[in-house]
Amino acid sequence: MLSARSLFQEIIDNDESYRLFCSIAASGETQGGWENARIAALVPTGMADMAPKITRHGADEDKHGRIFQQLLRKRGLEPVPVPPETDYTMLLEKNGIGLAHSKLRAEERLTEEDIVVYLSHSRVTEQRAADQMVMLRKHFGDHPEVGRAIRMISNDEDNHLAYCHEELLRLNHEGHGRTIQRVLRESALAEIVVYRDVSLAVMEHMGRILKWPKAKSAALAAGIRGMHAYERFAGWHRAVGLAMPERRDALGGPVTPVPEPA
């Protein structure tokens, strides 16, 4: 029987599939760290009070990248190049989600609307990240090799999502409501397409590495497409709602250090 637990167990039990998984994860987290660092450096003067939290967000993402690299080193593995079709972060940018990298590489300060776009995009992608980590924590939170890393990253993703909710609600109160709702909807609908395509590409690569039979690969692809159909019809609404989180000022403290190898 196919299940998220059995699939991930297969992936982490095989060095080559584990190597690809950790490489993809490390690359995405590191890219997210760079993006947040640049946004913090270019934040508008009138929003300077947000810079420390954006910096903390980026530092957490950098930390996650180092954690995945550390997991590879513990097995004596080197990272592999990330196939472009599996690069979630790059494909989001190509589809116009978030702030363009050309803008982040420049030295011109961002506008208030840019920050609203950044936070709205982050609210959508952090919902995806938090949900994925909840699933992994449920099945592998006590795993001797990856459990500690999963628990730490999951806690951070919950903090990031809480931060996005709180800041967007504040900006909504300050008059940015229409922009927030527009960008949330556009981002959510575009993100589910990117996530479907990336999921299909990752499963295709994993299937080749693990030599899955055609029937198994076809069943997984059908499941991914079925989930996309549900999200396209109704599921995307979950990524656009805003509610005051239980965790307040979630990014107001210091970054938790990377755990030492066991």
C-alpha angles and dihedrals in degrees: 000000000000116000137155089249096052093045094050090045089056091050096050093043092060118068096214097048090042089050092053093045094051092043093053092046094046093049094050094047093047091050090051089051092054093048093052092045091054092046090051090051092050100039113138116263091243090057097044091125088069095057096086092053093046088049090051090050090053092046090054091051091050088050091053090052090054091048092056091046089050091052088056093049091051087063094042092249131140123218119258128218111274112244107239093233090060096048101110095180095049092047092050090056092047088054092053098254113147128347120336115250090229088063092047092050091055124084097230115114117252123245128241088254090054089057091049089052091048093051094044091051090046092051089058098044094041089054088057093046094047092049092049092050092048088056093048092045090052094054104026107021090112096041109132094225106035105012099094092048092048093051093049095047092045091054090050093050090052088053092050092051092048090050092053092050094048096046094045091051089052092049090046089056088051092058105270095111099116093049091046094052093045095050093042091055095044092047095047094050093046094044095056090057092049091046091051093050094046092047091052091048094048092048090049091054092045091049092056093047094046094038095234115187115252092250092057093048091048092050091051092048090050090051092051092049091047091053090050091052090053092047092047091052101041116331095083090071089075090064096054104049121102127211132162105262126231088232105071122193087007094172097042097101138064124291114266108240121247110267116252118247114273 
